[in-house]
Short mmCIF file of C-alpha atoms in Angstrom, two decimals:
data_model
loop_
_atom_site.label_atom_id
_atom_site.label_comp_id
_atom_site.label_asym_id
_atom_site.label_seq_id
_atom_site.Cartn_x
_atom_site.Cartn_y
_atom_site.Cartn_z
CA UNK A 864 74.03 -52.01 37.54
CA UNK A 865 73.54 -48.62 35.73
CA UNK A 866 75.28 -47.62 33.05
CA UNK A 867 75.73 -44.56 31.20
CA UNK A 868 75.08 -45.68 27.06
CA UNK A 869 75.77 -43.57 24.04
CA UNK A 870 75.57 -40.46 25.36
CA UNK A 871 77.28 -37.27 26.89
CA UNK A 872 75.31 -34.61 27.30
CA UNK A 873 74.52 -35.27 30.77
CA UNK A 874 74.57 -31.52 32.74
CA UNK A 875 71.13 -31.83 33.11
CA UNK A 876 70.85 -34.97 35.23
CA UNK A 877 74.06 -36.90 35.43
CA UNK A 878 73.15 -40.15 37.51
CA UNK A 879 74.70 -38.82 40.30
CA UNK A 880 72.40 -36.08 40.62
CA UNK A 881 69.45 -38.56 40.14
CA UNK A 882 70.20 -40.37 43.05
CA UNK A 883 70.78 -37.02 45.34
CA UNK A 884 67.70 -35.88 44.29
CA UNK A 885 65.55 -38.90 45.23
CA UNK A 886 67.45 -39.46 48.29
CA UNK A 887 66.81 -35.58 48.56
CA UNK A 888 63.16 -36.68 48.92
CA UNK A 889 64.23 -38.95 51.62
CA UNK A 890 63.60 -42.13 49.56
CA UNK A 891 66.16 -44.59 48.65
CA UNK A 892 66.93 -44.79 44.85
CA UNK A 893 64.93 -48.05 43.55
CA UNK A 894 67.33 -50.97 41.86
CA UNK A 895 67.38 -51.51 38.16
CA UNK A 896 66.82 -54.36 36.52
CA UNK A 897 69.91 -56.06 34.76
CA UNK A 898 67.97 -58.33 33.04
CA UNK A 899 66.15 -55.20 31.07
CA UNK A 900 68.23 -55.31 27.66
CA UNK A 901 67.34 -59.23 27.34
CA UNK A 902 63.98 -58.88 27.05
CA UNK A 903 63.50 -55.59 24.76
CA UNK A 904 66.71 -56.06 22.60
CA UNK A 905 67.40 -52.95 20.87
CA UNK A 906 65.30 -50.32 22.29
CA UNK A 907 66.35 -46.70 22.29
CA UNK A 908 68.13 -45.15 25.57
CA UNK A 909 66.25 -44.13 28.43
CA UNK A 910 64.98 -44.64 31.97
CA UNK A 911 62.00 -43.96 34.13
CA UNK A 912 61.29 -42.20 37.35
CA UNK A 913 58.73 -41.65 39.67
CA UNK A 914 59.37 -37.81 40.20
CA UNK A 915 56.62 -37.05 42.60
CA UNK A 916 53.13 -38.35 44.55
CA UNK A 917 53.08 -41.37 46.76
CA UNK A 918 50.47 -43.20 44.57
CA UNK A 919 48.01 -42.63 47.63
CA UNK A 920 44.90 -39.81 46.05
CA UNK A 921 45.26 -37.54 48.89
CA UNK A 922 46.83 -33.97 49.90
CA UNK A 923 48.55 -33.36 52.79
CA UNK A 924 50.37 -30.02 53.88
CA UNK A 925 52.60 -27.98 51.69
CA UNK A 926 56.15 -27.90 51.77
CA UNK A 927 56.84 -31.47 51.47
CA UNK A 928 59.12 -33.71 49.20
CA UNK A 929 57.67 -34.55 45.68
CA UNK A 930 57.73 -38.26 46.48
CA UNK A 931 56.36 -37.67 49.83
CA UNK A 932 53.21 -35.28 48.81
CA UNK A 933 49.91 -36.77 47.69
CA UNK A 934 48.42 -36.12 44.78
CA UNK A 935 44.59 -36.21 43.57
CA UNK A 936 44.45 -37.83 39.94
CA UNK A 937 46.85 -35.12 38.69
CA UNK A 938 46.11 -34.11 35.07
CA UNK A 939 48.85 -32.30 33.49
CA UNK A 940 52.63 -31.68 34.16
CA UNK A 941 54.35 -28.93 32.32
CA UNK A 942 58.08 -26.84 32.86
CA UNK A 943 58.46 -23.57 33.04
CA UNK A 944 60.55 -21.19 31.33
CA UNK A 945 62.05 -21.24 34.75
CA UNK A 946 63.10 -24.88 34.78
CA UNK A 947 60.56 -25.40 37.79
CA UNK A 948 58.08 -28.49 36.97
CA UNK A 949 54.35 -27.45 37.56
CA UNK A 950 51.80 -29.81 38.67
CA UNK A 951 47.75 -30.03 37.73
CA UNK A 952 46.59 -31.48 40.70
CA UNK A 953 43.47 -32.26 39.24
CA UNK A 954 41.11 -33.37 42.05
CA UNK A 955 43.13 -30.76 44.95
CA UNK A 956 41.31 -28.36 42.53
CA UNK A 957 45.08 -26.63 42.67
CA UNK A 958 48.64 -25.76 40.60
CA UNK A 959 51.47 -26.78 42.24
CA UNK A 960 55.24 -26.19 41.88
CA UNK A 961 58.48 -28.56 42.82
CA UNK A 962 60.31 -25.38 44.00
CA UNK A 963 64.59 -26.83 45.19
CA UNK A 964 62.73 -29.65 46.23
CA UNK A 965 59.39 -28.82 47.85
CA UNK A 966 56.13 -28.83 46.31
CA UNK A 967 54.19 -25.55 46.97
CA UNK A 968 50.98 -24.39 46.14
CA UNK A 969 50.50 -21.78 43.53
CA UNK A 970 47.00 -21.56 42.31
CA UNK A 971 43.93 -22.90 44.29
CA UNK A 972 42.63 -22.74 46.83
CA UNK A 973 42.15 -26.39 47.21
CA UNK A 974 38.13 -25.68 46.97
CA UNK A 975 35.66 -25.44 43.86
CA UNK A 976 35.00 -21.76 42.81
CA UNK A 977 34.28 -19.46 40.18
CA UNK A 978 37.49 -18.64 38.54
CA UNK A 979 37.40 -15.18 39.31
CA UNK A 980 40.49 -12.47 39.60
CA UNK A 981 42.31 -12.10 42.46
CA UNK A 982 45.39 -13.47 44.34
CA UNK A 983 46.06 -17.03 43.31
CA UNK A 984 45.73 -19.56 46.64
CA UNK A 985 42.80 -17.71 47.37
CA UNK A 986 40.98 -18.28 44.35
CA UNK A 987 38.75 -21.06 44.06
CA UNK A 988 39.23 -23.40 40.94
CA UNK A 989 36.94 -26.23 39.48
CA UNK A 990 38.99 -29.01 38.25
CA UNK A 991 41.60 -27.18 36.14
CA UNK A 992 43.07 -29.57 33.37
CA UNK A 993 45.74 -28.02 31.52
CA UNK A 994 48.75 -25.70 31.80
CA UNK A 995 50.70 -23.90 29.70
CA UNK A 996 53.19 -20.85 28.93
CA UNK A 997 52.63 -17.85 26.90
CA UNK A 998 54.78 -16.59 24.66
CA UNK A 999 55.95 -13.84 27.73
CA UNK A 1000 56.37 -16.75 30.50
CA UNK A 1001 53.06 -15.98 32.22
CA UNK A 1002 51.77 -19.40 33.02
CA UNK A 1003 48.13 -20.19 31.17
CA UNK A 1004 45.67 -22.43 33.10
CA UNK A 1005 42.49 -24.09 31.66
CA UNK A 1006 39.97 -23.86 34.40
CA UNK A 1007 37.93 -26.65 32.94
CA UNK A 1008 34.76 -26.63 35.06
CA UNK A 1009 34.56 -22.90 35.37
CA UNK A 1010 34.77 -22.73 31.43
CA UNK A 1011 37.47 -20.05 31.36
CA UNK A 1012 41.02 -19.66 30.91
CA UNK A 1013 43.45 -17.98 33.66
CA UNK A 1014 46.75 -16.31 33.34
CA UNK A 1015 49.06 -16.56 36.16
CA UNK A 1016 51.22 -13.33 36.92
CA UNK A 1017 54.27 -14.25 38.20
CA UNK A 1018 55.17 -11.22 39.40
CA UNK A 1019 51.78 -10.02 41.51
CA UNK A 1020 51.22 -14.01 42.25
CA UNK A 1021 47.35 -13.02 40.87
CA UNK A 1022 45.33 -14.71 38.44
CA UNK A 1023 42.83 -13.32 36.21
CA UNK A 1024 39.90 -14.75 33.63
CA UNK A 1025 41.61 -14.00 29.63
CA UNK A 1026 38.31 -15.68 28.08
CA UNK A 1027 35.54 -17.36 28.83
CA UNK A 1028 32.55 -15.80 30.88
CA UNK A 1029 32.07 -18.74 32.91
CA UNK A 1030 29.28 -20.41 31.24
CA UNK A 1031 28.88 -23.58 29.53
CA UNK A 1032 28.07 -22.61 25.95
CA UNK A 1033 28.59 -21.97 22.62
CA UNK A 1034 29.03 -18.39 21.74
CA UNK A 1035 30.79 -15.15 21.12
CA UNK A 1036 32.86 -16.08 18.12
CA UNK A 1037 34.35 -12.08 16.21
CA UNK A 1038 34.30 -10.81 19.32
CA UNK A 1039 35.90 -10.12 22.57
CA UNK A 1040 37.25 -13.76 24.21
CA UNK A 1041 36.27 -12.62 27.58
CA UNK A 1042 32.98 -12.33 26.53
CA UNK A 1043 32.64 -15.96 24.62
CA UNK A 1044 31.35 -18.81 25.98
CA UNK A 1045 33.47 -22.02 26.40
CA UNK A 1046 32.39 -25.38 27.53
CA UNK A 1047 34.93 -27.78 29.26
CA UNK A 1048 38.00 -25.67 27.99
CA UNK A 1049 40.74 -28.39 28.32
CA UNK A 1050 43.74 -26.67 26.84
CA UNK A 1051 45.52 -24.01 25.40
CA UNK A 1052 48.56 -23.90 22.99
CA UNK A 1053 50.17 -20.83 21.59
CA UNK A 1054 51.42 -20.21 17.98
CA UNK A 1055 54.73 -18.69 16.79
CA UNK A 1056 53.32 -15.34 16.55
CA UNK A 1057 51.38 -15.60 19.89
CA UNK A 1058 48.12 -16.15 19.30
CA UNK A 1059 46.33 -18.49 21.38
CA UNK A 1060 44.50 -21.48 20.57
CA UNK A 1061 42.28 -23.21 22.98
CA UNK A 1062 40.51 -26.30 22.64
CA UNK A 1063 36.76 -26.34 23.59
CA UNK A 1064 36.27 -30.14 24.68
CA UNK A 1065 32.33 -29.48 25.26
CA UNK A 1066 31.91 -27.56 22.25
CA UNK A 1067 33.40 -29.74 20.21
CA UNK A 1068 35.34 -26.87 18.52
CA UNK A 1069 39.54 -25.07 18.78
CA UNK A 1070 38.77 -21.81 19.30
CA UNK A 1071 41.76 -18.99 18.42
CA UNK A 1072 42.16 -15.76 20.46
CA UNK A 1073 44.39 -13.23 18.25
CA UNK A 1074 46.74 -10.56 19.28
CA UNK A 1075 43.82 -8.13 20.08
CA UNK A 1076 42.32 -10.55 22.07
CA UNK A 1077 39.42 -11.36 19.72
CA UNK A 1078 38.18 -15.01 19.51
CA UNK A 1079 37.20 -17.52 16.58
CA UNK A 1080 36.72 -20.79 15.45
CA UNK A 1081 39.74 -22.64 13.86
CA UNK A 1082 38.29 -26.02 13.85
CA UNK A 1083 35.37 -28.33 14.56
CA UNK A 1084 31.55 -28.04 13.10
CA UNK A 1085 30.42 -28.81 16.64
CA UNK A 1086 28.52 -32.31 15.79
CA UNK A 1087 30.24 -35.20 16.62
CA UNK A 1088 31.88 -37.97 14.74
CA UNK A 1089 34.88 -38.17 12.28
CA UNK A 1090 34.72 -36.23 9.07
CA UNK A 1091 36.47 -33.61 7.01
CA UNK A 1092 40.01 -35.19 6.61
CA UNK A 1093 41.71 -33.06 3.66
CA UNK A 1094 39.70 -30.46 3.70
CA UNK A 1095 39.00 -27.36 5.88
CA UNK A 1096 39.78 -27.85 9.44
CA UNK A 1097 36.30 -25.77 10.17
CA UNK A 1098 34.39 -28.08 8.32
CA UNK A 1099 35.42 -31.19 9.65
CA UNK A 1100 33.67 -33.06 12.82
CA UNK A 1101 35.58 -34.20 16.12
CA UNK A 1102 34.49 -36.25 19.24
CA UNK A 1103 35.49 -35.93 22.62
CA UNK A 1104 32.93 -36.38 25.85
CA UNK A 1105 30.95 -33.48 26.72
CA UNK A 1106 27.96 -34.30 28.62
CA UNK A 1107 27.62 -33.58 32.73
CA UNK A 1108 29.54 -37.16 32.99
CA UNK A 1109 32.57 -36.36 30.45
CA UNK A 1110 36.14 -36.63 31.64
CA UNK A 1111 39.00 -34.11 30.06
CA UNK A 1112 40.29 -34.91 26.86
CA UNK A 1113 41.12 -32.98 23.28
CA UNK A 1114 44.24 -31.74 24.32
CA UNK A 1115 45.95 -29.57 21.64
CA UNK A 1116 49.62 -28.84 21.17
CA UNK A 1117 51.38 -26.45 18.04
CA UNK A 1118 54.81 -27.27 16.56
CA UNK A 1119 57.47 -25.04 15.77
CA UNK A 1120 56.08 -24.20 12.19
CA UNK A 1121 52.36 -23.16 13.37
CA UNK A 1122 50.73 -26.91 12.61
CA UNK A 1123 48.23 -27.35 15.39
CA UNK A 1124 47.68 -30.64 16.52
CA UNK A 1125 44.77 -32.30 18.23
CA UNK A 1126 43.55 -35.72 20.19
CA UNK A 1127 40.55 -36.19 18.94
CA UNK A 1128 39.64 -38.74 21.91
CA UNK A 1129 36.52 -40.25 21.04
CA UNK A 1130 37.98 -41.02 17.36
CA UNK A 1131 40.90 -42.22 18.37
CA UNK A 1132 43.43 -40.54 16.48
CA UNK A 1133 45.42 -37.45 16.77
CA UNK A 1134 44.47 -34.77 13.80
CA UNK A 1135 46.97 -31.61 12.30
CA UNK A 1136 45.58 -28.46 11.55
CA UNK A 1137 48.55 -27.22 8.85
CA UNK A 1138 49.36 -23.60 8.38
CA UNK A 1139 46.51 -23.31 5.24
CA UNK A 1140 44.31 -24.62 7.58
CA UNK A 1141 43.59 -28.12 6.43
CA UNK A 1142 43.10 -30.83 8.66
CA UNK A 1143 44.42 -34.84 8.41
CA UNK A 1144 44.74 -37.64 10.40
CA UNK A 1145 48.26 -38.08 11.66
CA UNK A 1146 47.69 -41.29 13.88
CA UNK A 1147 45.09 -43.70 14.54
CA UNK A 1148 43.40 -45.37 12.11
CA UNK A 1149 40.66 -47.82 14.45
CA UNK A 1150 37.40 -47.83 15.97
CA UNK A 1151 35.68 -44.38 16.17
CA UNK A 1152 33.53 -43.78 19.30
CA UNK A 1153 32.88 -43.73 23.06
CA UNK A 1154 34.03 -47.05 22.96
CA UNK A 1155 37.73 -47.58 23.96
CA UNK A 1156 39.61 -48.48 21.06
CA UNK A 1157 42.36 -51.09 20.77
CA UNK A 1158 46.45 -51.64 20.79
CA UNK A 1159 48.26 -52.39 17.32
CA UNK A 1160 50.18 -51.02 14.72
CA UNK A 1161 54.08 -50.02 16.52
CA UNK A 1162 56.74 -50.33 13.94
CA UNK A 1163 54.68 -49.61 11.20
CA UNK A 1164 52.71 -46.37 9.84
CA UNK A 1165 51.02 -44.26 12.89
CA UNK A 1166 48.07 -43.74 10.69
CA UNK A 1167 47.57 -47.79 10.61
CA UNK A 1168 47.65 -47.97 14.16
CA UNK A 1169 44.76 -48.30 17.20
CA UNK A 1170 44.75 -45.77 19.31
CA UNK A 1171 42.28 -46.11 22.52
CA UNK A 1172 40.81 -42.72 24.17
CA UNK A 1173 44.10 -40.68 23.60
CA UNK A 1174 44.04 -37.33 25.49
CA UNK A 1175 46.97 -35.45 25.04
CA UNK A 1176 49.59 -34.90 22.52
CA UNK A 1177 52.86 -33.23 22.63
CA UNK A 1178 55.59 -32.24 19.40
CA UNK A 1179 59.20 -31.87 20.33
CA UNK A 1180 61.77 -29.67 18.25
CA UNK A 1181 62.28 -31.79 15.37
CA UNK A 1182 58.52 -32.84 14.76
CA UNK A 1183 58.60 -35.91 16.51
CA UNK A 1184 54.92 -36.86 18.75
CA UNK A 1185 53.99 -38.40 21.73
CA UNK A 1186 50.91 -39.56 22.73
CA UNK A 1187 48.69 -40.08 25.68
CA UNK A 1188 47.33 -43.44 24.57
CA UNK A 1189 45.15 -42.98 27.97
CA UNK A 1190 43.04 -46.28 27.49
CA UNK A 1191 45.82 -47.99 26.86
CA UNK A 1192 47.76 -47.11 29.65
CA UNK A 1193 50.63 -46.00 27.78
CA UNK A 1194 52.72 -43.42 25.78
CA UNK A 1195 53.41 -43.94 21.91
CA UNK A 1196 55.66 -41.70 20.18
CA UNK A 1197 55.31 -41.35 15.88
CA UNK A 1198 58.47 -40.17 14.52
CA UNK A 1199 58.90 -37.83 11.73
CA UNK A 1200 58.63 -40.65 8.71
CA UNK A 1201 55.00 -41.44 10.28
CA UNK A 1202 56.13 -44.33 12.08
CA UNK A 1203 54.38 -45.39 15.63
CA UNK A 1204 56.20 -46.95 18.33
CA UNK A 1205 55.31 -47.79 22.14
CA UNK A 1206 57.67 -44.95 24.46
CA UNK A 1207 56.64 -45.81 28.20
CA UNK A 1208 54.72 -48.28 29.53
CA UNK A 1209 53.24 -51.75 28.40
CA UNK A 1210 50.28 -51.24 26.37
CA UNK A 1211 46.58 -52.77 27.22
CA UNK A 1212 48.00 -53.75 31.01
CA UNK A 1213 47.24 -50.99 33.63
CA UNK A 1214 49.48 -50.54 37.09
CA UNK A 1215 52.28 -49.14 38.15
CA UNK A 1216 55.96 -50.98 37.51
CA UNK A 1217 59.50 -49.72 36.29
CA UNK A 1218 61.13 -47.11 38.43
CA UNK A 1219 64.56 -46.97 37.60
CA UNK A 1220 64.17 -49.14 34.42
CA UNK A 1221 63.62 -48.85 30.74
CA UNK A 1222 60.24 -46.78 29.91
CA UNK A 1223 58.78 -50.22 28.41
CA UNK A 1224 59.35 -52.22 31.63
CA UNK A 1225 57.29 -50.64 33.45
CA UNK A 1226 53.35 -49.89 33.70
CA UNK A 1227 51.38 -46.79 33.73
CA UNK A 1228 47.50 -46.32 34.62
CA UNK A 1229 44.78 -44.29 32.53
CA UNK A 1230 47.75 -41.53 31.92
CA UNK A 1231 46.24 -38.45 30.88
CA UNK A 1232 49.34 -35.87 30.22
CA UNK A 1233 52.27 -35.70 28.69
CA UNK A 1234 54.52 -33.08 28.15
CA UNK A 1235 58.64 -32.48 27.51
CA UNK A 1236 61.45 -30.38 28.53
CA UNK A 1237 63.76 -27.88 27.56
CA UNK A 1238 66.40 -31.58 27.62
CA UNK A 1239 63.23 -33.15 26.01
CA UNK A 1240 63.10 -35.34 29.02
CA UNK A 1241 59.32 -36.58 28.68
CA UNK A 1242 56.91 -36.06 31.61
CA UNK A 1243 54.29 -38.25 32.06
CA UNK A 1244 50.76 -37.27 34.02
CA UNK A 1245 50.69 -41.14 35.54
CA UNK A 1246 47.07 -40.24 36.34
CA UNK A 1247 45.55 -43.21 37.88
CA UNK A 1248 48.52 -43.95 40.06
CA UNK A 1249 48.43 -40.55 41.34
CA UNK A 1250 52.33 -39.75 40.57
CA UNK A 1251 54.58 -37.93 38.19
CA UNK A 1252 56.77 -40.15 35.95
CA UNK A 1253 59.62 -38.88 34.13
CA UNK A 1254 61.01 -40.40 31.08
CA UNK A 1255 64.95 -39.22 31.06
CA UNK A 1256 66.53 -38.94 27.33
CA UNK A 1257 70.06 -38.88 28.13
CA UNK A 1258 70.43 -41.83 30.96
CA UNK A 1259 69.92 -45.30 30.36
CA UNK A 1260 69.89 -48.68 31.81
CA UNK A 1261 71.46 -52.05 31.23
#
């Protein structure tokens, strides 16, 4: 049975609504488990959904359901100003949007290409990995492959390069971002006063485009390893793949007072850039390396804990984080006293389990995105199953 625990501020997605929308989808609502609350006593509220993909890598034709269109190892999730949920469909090579309850293609044309300007489904993408918003709505895409960065106009449905020249380098830093090279760009935040920050994966290196459009280096000596906690982010080394063979990781995301914070895969720990500048280790405290890391440390001090390959990292309004913990199949949130605990899935056991029950009970595989609401409702890029999961604040089951 479902129950409604603890809270009212449901206008988002009363239970109700839930349920129309899946059977909107034309699937039937899955049960919940009653036995949930026996097993994890005292765990905070919530409930998790399968929003959209079939958990079959495909893509079929446009204008279906979310839970009856395929998706391709989808890498990101974000929504818009709008309240529309965007999807990275990482392997489709495409952006696409649940629009009243049909997915439609935005950007991509579903091929490889070279990022150029023009109108978005007939531009050809290479294996985008990141979306975001600028601080004027226009949606922000980090054409990984194609080393450049894309803005999205809603209003022309075009696309067009904002930096990066399309080769994989190092180069351009005091001058115009257009004319820089990236390498493996795999995501882009924005600060309070709109600059934008972008984090070079290949390069080893965040890279900050001001208000005139002129690019820098913010963090990251380019070697890699782990070095420079406590003193100048610029100084201090990172490690994330970049060779022909890498996968995306180093996501970046900024909180409300300008910190910038980044997943510094390959050490396994998430690092803040403050506003002086300075860099620190905020979570993750194990094994530095390609080698996947391990699972330890909830209840206690984030820094303490093992991460393993964590790729993304996102910062709600009151400072609280939540972590991709990508190698170990799971999401781990650290609070704003430091502490680390285990949000969504069961950590160290890869599948798929849980629709309709507690984030914990169920199972997540290799998920590489995370991202939240205006509700901050958490969305989950379920990568390896090929779905969209959706951790709901305000419902709950018992």
């Amino acid at each position: 049975m479902m129950k409604i625990l603890g809270h009212v501020r449901l206008r988002q997605l009363p239970v109700f609504g839930l349920f129309l929308a899946l059977a909107a989808c034309g699937k039937t609502p899955p049960t919940v488990d009653d036995d949930l609350y026996e097993e994890y006593p005292g765990l905070p509220y919530g409930i998790m959904i399968t929003i959209a993909g079939t958990g079959d890598p495909g893509r079929n034709a446009s204008g279906s359901g979310p839970l009856d269109t395929e998706l391709y190892f989808p890498q990101d999730i974000a929504v818009g100003p709008d309240r529309r949920t965007y999807i990275l469909d990482w392997n489709n090579n495409r952006v696409v949007v649940i629009d009243n309850g049909i997915v439609r293609p935005l950007i991509g044309s579903g091929e490889p290409g070279e990022a150029l300007a023009g109108p978005a489904l007939e531009v050809g993408v290479d294996h985008p990995t990141h979306i975001s918003f600028d601080p004027q709505g226009r949606l922000v895409l980090s054409a990984w492959q194609n080393s450049r960065i894309l803005r999205y106009e809603f209003t022309t449905r075009r696309i067009e390069p904002i930096a990066g020249r399309g080769d994989r380098g190092f180069g351009g830093d005091g001058g115009p971002a257009l004319e820089a090279s990236l390498n493996l760009p795999s995501s882009t935040t924005f600060d309070p006063s709109g600059r934008m920050y972008i984090s070079d994966q290949g390069n080893l290196r965040i890279r900050m485009v001001d208000l005139n459009g002129t690019i820098s280096t913010v963090a990251g000596t380019g070697r890699e390893g782990f070095a420079g906690d406590g003193g100048p982010a610029i100084l201090a080394d990172l490690y994330a793949p970049t060779g022909d063979a890498a996968q995306p990781a180093g996501r970046i995301a900024m909180d409300r007072r300008g910190n910038l914070f980044i997943a510094d895969t390959f050490n396994n720990r998430i690092r803040m850039v403050d506003t002086t500048g300075r860099i620190s280790t905020v979570a993750g405290g194990g094994s530095i390396g390609a080698t996947a890391g391990t699972y330890s440390g909830d209840g206690g001090p984030a820094t303490q804990a093992s991460l393993s390959r964590p790729s993304d990292v996102a910062v709600d309004a009151e400072g609280n984080l939540y972590i991709a913990d990508t190698g170990n199949h799971c999401i781990r949130k650290v609070d704003t006293n430091g502490t680390i605990t285990t949000l969504a899935g069961r950590c160290g056991e890869p599948g798929f389990k849980g629709d309709s029950d507690h984030p914990r009970w169920g199972k997540l595989r290799s998920p590489y995105g995370v991202a939240l609401d205006q509700d901050e409702n958490l969305y989950i890029a379920d990568t390896f199953n090929h779905r969209i999961r959706v951790v709901y604040k305000h419902i709950a089951v018992r």
